[in-house]
Amino acid sequence: MMWAAFALLLHTVLGAAGSKIAPKVFIIGMFGREGNTWADVKEFNVFETNVTVPGFSPRFPDAHCTKDGSICQLVADEGEINAAATISALTFSPLFNLKKTYFLIAGIGGISPKVGTLGSVTFARYAVQVALQYEIDAREKPDDFATGYVPQGSKAPGQYPQTLYGTEVFEVNDALRQYALEVARKVTLTDDQTCKAYRAKYASDPSFAPGAAAPSVIACDTATSDNFWTGSLLAEAFANTTALLTNGTGTYCTTQQEDNAVLGALLRGALAERVDFARILVMRTASNFERPYPGQTAAGHLFNSGQGFSIAIANIRVAGVPIVTGIVEGWKEKFEKGIAPSNYIGDIWGSLGGTPDFGPYGSL
């Protein structure tokens, strides 16, 4: 009976026997609240159909789709290993045809007060795996080292890594990102009094002016690490890593634990001609600052952060819904054929073709 019900459910989405679900948009969240923010959206109901996908997280085993299968959503689960495993399972699942699907990574993260603030919505061109380095406990580092993090294969911070794994940097379609920025900048972002009061604590440092301002939609890049770090020293170290690995073209901004893993899995899907790497958006909304306000300790900040969690969750939906509906409604006129990238897209090796404008082959 259970398998008969499942078959009937799939038939509702798939239509003709033997066809696959071919979403126009697939939304990717990382934990339950990010996934649940899409509930009760008046423009579409992504929870009309549940599809269990082998290889998904045991905590989040289903993809959720509209009845016609045009929009789907999943929760990958948190951290790089969970994210890579789930997206690999999706990419190679026989249940889906993802060759024309747009992927919207839609999660929360930390943010640098030098670039944005609580509730801000960011869209990245680069995702940088900043913690893929040697590490010396800062209490034992050489006196002339600014940080205990040293690029792999190198002898000091600031030297370009001599050993590369291939997942250090991914670059996505900037032309598609510009579409998302244009759409998102037309919405009114959610804010609250708690966040307004907390932002004011950053106002005494002129370099933190963006952190003390109201939330906005920002074009800036994202740093991936399984380690949830805090503090000015680590923040500056990873900002420097972002600049180093992108040859000075990346803007360190948001922090999170999954994006390079998601992009690595999608790139392998693209190499297998199962997905189009030019159809990816990386959206992160800011739930916390990644460093303390003037006069606050790093530990005090770590254990008393997250004031922006609720508005960050809300702004995933506020900014994301018009992007999703815009793609679906403009499918025939614009999005089915794709938006040609104006920049290099892919990994640090040039695996998808072309020459990276970052890394050992890029130029300043």
Coordinates of C-alpha atoms in Angstrom, one line a residue:
M1 CA 0.0 0.0 0.0
M2 CA 2.8 2.4 0.9
W3 CA 4.6 1.9 -2.5
A4 CA 1.2 2.2 -4.3
A5 CA 0.6 5.6 -2.6
F6 CA 4.1 6.7 -3.5
A7 CA 3.7 5.8 -7.1
L8 CA 0.4 7.7 -7.2
L9 CA 2.1 10.7 -5.7
L10 CA 4.9 10.6 -8.2
H11 CA 2.4 10.3 -11.1
T12 CA 0.7 13.5 -9.9
V13 CA 4.0 15.4 -10.4
L14 CA 5.5 13.5 -13.3
G15 CA 2.5 13.2 -15.5
A16 CA 3.2 10.8 -18.3
A17 CA 4.8 7.5 -17.3
G18 CA 8.6 7.4 -17.6
S19 CA 9.0 11.2 -17.4
K20 CA 11.0 12.9 -14.7
I21 CA 10.4 16.0 -12.5
A22 CA 12.0 18.9 -14.4
P23 CA 11.9 21.9 -12.0
K24 CA 12.4 25.4 -13.4
V25 CA 13.8 26.4 -10.0
F26 CA 15.2 24.3 -7.2
I27 CA 15.6 26.1 -3.8
I28 CA 18.3 24.8 -1.5
G29 CA 18.2 25.5 2.2
M30 CA 20.5 24.0 4.9
F31 CA 18.3 23.5 8.0
G32 CA 14.7 23.3 9.0
R33 CA 13.9 27.0 9.6
E34 CA 15.4 27.9 6.2
G35 CA 13.2 25.3 4.6
N36 CA 10.1 26.2 6.5
T37 CA 10.3 29.9 5.5
W38 CA 8.8 28.9 2.1
A39 CA 5.6 27.6 3.7
D40 CA 2.4 29.5 3.0
V41 CA 3.9 31.5 0.2
K42 CA 0.8 32.9 -1.6
E43 CA 2.5 32.9 -5.0
F44 CA 3.2 29.1 -5.0
N45 CA 2.9 26.1 -2.7
V46 CA 6.2 24.2 -2.7
F47 CA 4.8 21.7 -0.2
E48 CA 2.1 20.3 -2.4
T49 CA 4.1 17.2 -3.2
N50 CA 6.8 15.3 -1.2
V51 CA 9.3 13.1 -3.0
T52 CA 11.7 10.9 -1.0
V53 CA 15.1 10.9 -2.6
P54 CA 17.7 8.2 -1.7
G55 CA 20.9 9.8 -0.4
F56 CA 19.3 12.8 1.2
S57 CA 19.9 13.6 4.8
P58 CA 18.1 11.2 7.2
R59 CA 16.7 14.3 8.9
F60 CA 15.4 15.8 5.7
P61 CA 14.8 12.9 3.3
D62 CA 12.3 14.6 1.0
A63 CA 12.3 17.1 -1.8
H64 CA 9.2 19.3 -1.9
C65 CA 7.6 20.5 -5.1
T66 CA 4.6 22.3 -6.4
K67 CA 2.0 20.1 -7.9
D68 CA 3.2 20.7 -11.5
G69 CA 6.9 20.2 -10.5
S70 CA 8.0 23.7 -11.7
I71 CA 9.4 24.7 -8.3
C72 CA 11.1 22.3 -5.9
Q73 CA 12.9 22.8 -2.5
L74 CA 15.1 20.7 -0.3
V75 CA 17.0 21.0 3.0
A76 CA 20.5 19.8 2.5
D77 CA 21.4 19.7 6.2
E78 CA 24.2 21.7 7.8
G79 CA 27.9 21.5 7.2
E80 CA 30.0 20.7 4.2
I81 CA 29.7 16.9 4.3
N82 CA 25.9 17.0 4.6
A83 CA 25.6 19.5 1.9
A84 CA 27.9 17.7 -0.6
A85 CA 26.2 14.4 0.1
T86 CA 22.6 15.7 -0.4
I87 CA 23.3 17.7 -3.5
S88 CA 25.3 14.8 -5.1
A89 CA 22.3 12.6 -4.4
L90 CA 20.0 15.2 -6.0
T91 CA 22.2 15.7 -9.0
F92 CA 22.4 12.0 -9.9
S93 CA 18.9 11.1 -8.9
P94 CA 16.9 9.3 -11.6
L95 CA 13.8 11.1 -10.4
F96 CA 14.8 14.5 -11.8
N97 CA 15.8 16.1 -15.0
L98 CA 17.9 19.1 -13.9
K99 CA 19.4 20.1 -17.2
K100 CA 17.6 23.4 -17.3
T101 CA 16.9 23.9 -13.6
Y102 CA 17.9 27.1 -11.9
F103 CA 19.4 26.5 -8.4
L104 CA 18.8 29.1 -5.7
I105 CA 21.0 28.6 -2.6
A106 CA 18.9 30.3 0.0
G107 CA 20.3 30.4 3.5
I108 CA 21.4 32.6 6.4
G109 CA 24.9 33.4 7.4
G110 CA 27.2 35.8 9.2
I111 CA 28.2 39.1 7.8
S112 CA 31.1 41.6 8.1
P113 CA 30.0 44.9 9.5
K114 CA 32.4 46.5 7.0
V115 CA 30.1 45.4 4.2
G116 CA 26.6 44.8 5.4
T117 CA 24.3 44.4 8.4
L118 CA 21.7 42.2 10.1
G119 CA 18.9 41.4 7.7
S120 CA 20.9 42.3 4.6
V121 CA 20.5 40.1 1.5
T122 CA 23.6 39.2 -0.4
F123 CA 24.4 37.6 -3.7
A124 CA 27.8 36.1 -4.3
R125 CA 29.9 35.8 -7.4
Y126 CA 32.6 33.9 -5.6
A127 CA 32.4 31.2 -2.9
V128 CA 35.7 30.7 -1.1
Q129 CA 36.7 27.8 1.1
V130 CA 38.7 29.9 3.5
A131 CA 39.5 27.3 6.1
L132 CA 41.1 24.9 3.7
Q133 CA 44.6 25.8 5.0
Y134 CA 47.3 24.7 7.4
E135 CA 46.5 25.9 11.0
I136 CA 48.8 26.7 13.9
D137 CA 47.3 27.5 17.3
A138 CA 47.6 31.3 17.5
R139 CA 49.4 30.9 20.8
E140 CA 52.2 29.1 19.1
K141 CA 52.4 31.0 15.8
P142 CA 55.6 32.8 14.8
D143 CA 55.7 36.4 16.0
D144 CA 55.8 37.8 12.5
F145 CA 52.6 35.8 11.4
A146 CA 49.4 37.8 11.5
T147 CA 47.4 34.6 11.8
G148 CA 47.8 31.0 12.5
Y149 CA 46.3 30.1 9.1
V150 CA 48.8 29.4 6.3
P151 CA 47.8 28.5 2.7
Q152 CA 48.5 24.8 2.0
G153 CA 51.9 24.2 0.6
S154 CA 53.1 27.7 1.6
K155 CA 55.4 28.9 4.3
A156 CA 53.6 32.0 5.6
P157 CA 50.2 33.7 5.6
G158 CA 49.6 35.7 2.4
Q159 CA 51.5 33.4 0.1
Y160 CA 49.4 31.8 -2.7
P161 CA 48.7 28.1 -1.8
Q162 CA 51.1 25.7 -3.6
T163 CA 48.8 22.8 -3.0
L164 CA 45.2 23.0 -4.4
Y165 CA 42.3 20.6 -4.0
G166 CA 40.1 22.3 -6.6
T167 CA 37.3 23.4 -4.2
E168 CA 39.0 26.5 -2.9
V169 CA 37.0 28.9 -5.2
F170 CA 33.9 28.6 -7.3
E171 CA 32.6 31.4 -9.5
V172 CA 29.0 31.6 -10.7
N173 CA 27.2 33.5 -13.4
D174 CA 27.4 37.2 -12.8
A175 CA 24.8 38.1 -15.4
L176 CA 22.3 35.9 -13.6
R177 CA 23.4 37.5 -10.3
Q178 CA 22.7 40.9 -11.7
Y179 CA 19.1 39.8 -12.5
A180 CA 18.6 38.6 -8.9
L181 CA 20.1 41.9 -7.5
E182 CA 17.8 43.9 -9.6
V183 CA 14.7 42.0 -8.6
A184 CA 15.6 41.8 -4.9
R185 CA 16.4 45.6 -4.7
K186 CA 12.7 46.3 -5.5
V187 CA 11.4 44.6 -2.3
T188 CA 11.1 46.1 1.2
L189 CA 13.3 44.0 3.6
T190 CA 12.0 42.9 7.0
D191 CA 13.6 44.6 10.0
D192 CA 12.9 45.0 13.7
Q193 CA 13.7 47.1 16.7
T194 CA 16.0 44.6 18.4
C195 CA 18.3 44.6 15.3
K196 CA 18.2 48.4 15.0
A197 CA 19.4 48.7 18.6
Y198 CA 22.1 46.1 18.2
R199 CA 23.4 47.7 15.0
A200 CA 23.9 51.0 16.8
K201 CA 26.6 49.4 18.9
Y202 CA 28.8 49.2 15.7
A203 CA 28.3 52.9 14.9
S204 CA 31.3 54.2 16.9
D205 CA 33.8 52.6 14.4
P206 CA 33.6 54.4 11.0
S207 CA 34.8 51.3 9.2
F208 CA 31.6 49.6 10.5
A209 CA 29.2 52.1 9.0
P210 CA 27.6 49.5 6.8
G211 CA 27.0 47.4 9.9
A212 CA 25.2 50.3 11.7
A213 CA 23.0 51.0 8.7
A214 CA 19.6 49.5 7.7
P215 CA 19.6 46.2 5.8
S216 CA 20.0 46.3 2.0
V217 CA 20.7 44.1 -1.0
I218 CA 24.4 43.7 -1.6
A219 CA 26.7 42.2 -4.3
C220 CA 29.5 40.6 -2.3
D221 CA 31.1 37.2 -1.8
T222 CA 30.9 34.4 0.7
A223 CA 33.3 32.4 2.8
T224 CA 32.8 28.7 3.5
S225 CA 34.1 26.9 6.6
D226 CA 32.8 24.1 8.8
N227 CA 34.2 26.1 11.7
F228 CA 31.8 28.7 13.1
W229 CA 34.4 31.4 13.9
T230 CA 34.1 34.8 15.5
G231 CA 36.4 37.7 16.2
S232 CA 38.2 40.4 14.4
L233 CA 41.5 38.5 14.0
L234 CA 39.9 35.5 12.2
A235 CA 37.6 37.8 10.2
E236 CA 40.5 39.7 8.9
A237 CA 42.5 36.6 8.2
F238 CA 39.7 35.1 6.1
A239 CA 39.0 38.4 4.4
N240 CA 42.7 38.3 3.3
T241 CA 42.3 34.7 2.2
T242 CA 39.3 35.7 0.1
A243 CA 41.3 38.5 -1.6
L244 CA 44.3 36.2 -2.1
L245 CA 42.4 33.3 -3.7
T246 CA 40.3 35.6 -6.0
N247 CA 43.4 37.6 -7.0
G248 CA 42.0 40.7 -5.3
T249 CA 38.6 40.6 -7.1
G250 CA 36.5 39.1 -4.4
T251 CA 34.7 41.0 -1.7
Y252 CA 34.6 39.1 1.6
C253 CA 31.2 39.6 3.1
T254 CA 29.2 36.6 4.4
T255 CA 30.2 33.5 6.3
Q256 CA 28.5 30.0 6.1
Q257 CA 29.2 26.3 6.2
E258 CA 27.9 24.8 3.0
D259 CA 28.2 26.8 -0.3
N260 CA 31.5 25.4 -1.6
A261 CA 30.2 21.9 -0.9
V262 CA 26.9 22.6 -2.8
L263 CA 28.8 24.2 -5.7
G264 CA 31.3 21.3 -5.8
A265 CA 28.5 18.8 -6.1
L266 CA 26.8 20.8 -8.8
L267 CA 30.0 21.2 -10.8
R268 CA 30.4 17.5 -10.9
G269 CA 26.8 17.3 -12.1
A270 CA 27.7 19.8 -14.8
L271 CA 30.7 17.7 -15.9
A272 CA 28.3 14.8 -16.2
E273 CA 25.9 17.0 -18.3
R274 CA 23.1 16.7 -15.7
V275 CA 23.0 20.3 -14.6
D276 CA 23.9 23.7 -16.1
F277 CA 26.5 25.5 -13.9
A278 CA 25.4 28.8 -15.4
R279 CA 22.0 28.5 -13.6
I280 CA 23.1 29.0 -10.0
L281 CA 22.4 31.8 -7.5
V282 CA 24.1 32.1 -4.1
M283 CA 21.9 34.1 -1.8
R284 CA 22.7 34.5 1.9
T285 CA 20.9 36.7 4.4
A286 CA 22.7 38.1 7.4
S287 CA 21.7 36.7 10.8
N288 CA 24.8 37.8 12.8
F289 CA 28.0 39.7 12.6
E290 CA 31.2 37.7 12.4
R291 CA 33.1 40.0 14.8
P292 CA 32.3 41.9 18.0
Y293 CA 31.3 45.6 18.2
P294 CA 33.9 48.0 19.7
G295 CA 34.5 47.1 23.4
Q296 CA 32.9 43.6 23.2
T297 CA 35.0 40.5 23.6
A298 CA 35.1 37.8 21.0
A299 CA 33.6 35.3 23.5
G300 CA 30.9 37.8 24.5
H301 CA 30.0 38.2 20.9
L302 CA 29.9 34.5 20.1
F303 CA 27.7 33.6 23.0
N304 CA 25.3 36.5 22.6
S305 CA 25.0 36.8 18.8
G306 CA 22.1 35.9 16.5
Q307 CA 20.0 38.9 17.0
G308 CA 19.2 39.0 13.3
F309 CA 18.1 35.4 13.0
S310 CA 14.4 36.0 12.6
I311 CA 14.7 38.8 10.1
A312 CA 17.3 36.9 8.1
I313 CA 15.0 33.9 7.9
A314 CA 12.1 36.2 6.8
N315 CA 14.3 38.0 4.2
I316 CA 15.1 34.7 2.5
R317 CA 11.5 34.6 1.6
V318 CA 11.1 38.3 1.0
A319 CA 13.9 38.5 -1.5
G320 CA 13.6 34.9 -2.8
V321 CA 10.0 34.7 -3.9
P322 CA 10.1 37.4 -6.6
I323 CA 13.3 35.8 -8.0
V324 CA 11.6 32.4 -8.2
T325 CA 8.4 33.7 -9.7
G326 CA 10.3 35.9 -12.1
I327 CA 12.1 32.9 -13.5
V328 CA 9.0 30.8 -13.8
E329 CA 6.8 33.5 -15.3
G330 CA 9.6 34.6 -17.7
W331 CA 10.5 31.1 -18.7
K332 CA 9.5 31.1 -22.4
E333 CA 10.7 34.6 -23.0
K334 CA 14.0 34.6 -21.2
F335 CA 15.0 31.8 -18.8
E336 CA 14.4 28.6 -20.7
K337 CA 17.2 29.3 -23.1
G338 CA 19.4 30.5 -20.2
I339 CA 21.3 33.7 -19.4
A340 CA 24.7 33.6 -21.0
P341 CA 27.5 34.3 -18.5
S342 CA 29.6 37.4 -19.1
N343 CA 32.3 36.0 -16.8
Y344 CA 34.2 32.8 -16.3
I345 CA 32.2 30.2 -14.3
G346 CA 33.4 27.1 -12.6
D347 CA 36.2 26.0 -10.3
I348 CA 39.8 26.9 -9.8
W349 CA 41.0 24.3 -12.4
G350 CA 38.8 25.5 -15.3
S351 CA 37.1 22.1 -15.4
L352 CA 34.1 23.3 -17.3
G353 CA 36.2 25.1 -19.9
G354 CA 37.6 28.6 -20.1
T355 CA 40.3 30.2 -18.1
P356 CA 39.6 31.2 -14.5
D357 CA 40.0 34.9 -13.7
F358 CA 41.3 33.9 -10.2
G359 CA 43.8 31.4 -8.9
P360 CA 47.1 30.4 -10.5
Y361 CA 45.8 31.1 -14.0
G362 CA 44.2 34.4 -13.2
S363 CA 45.7 37.9 -13.4
L364 CA 45.3 40.9 -11.1

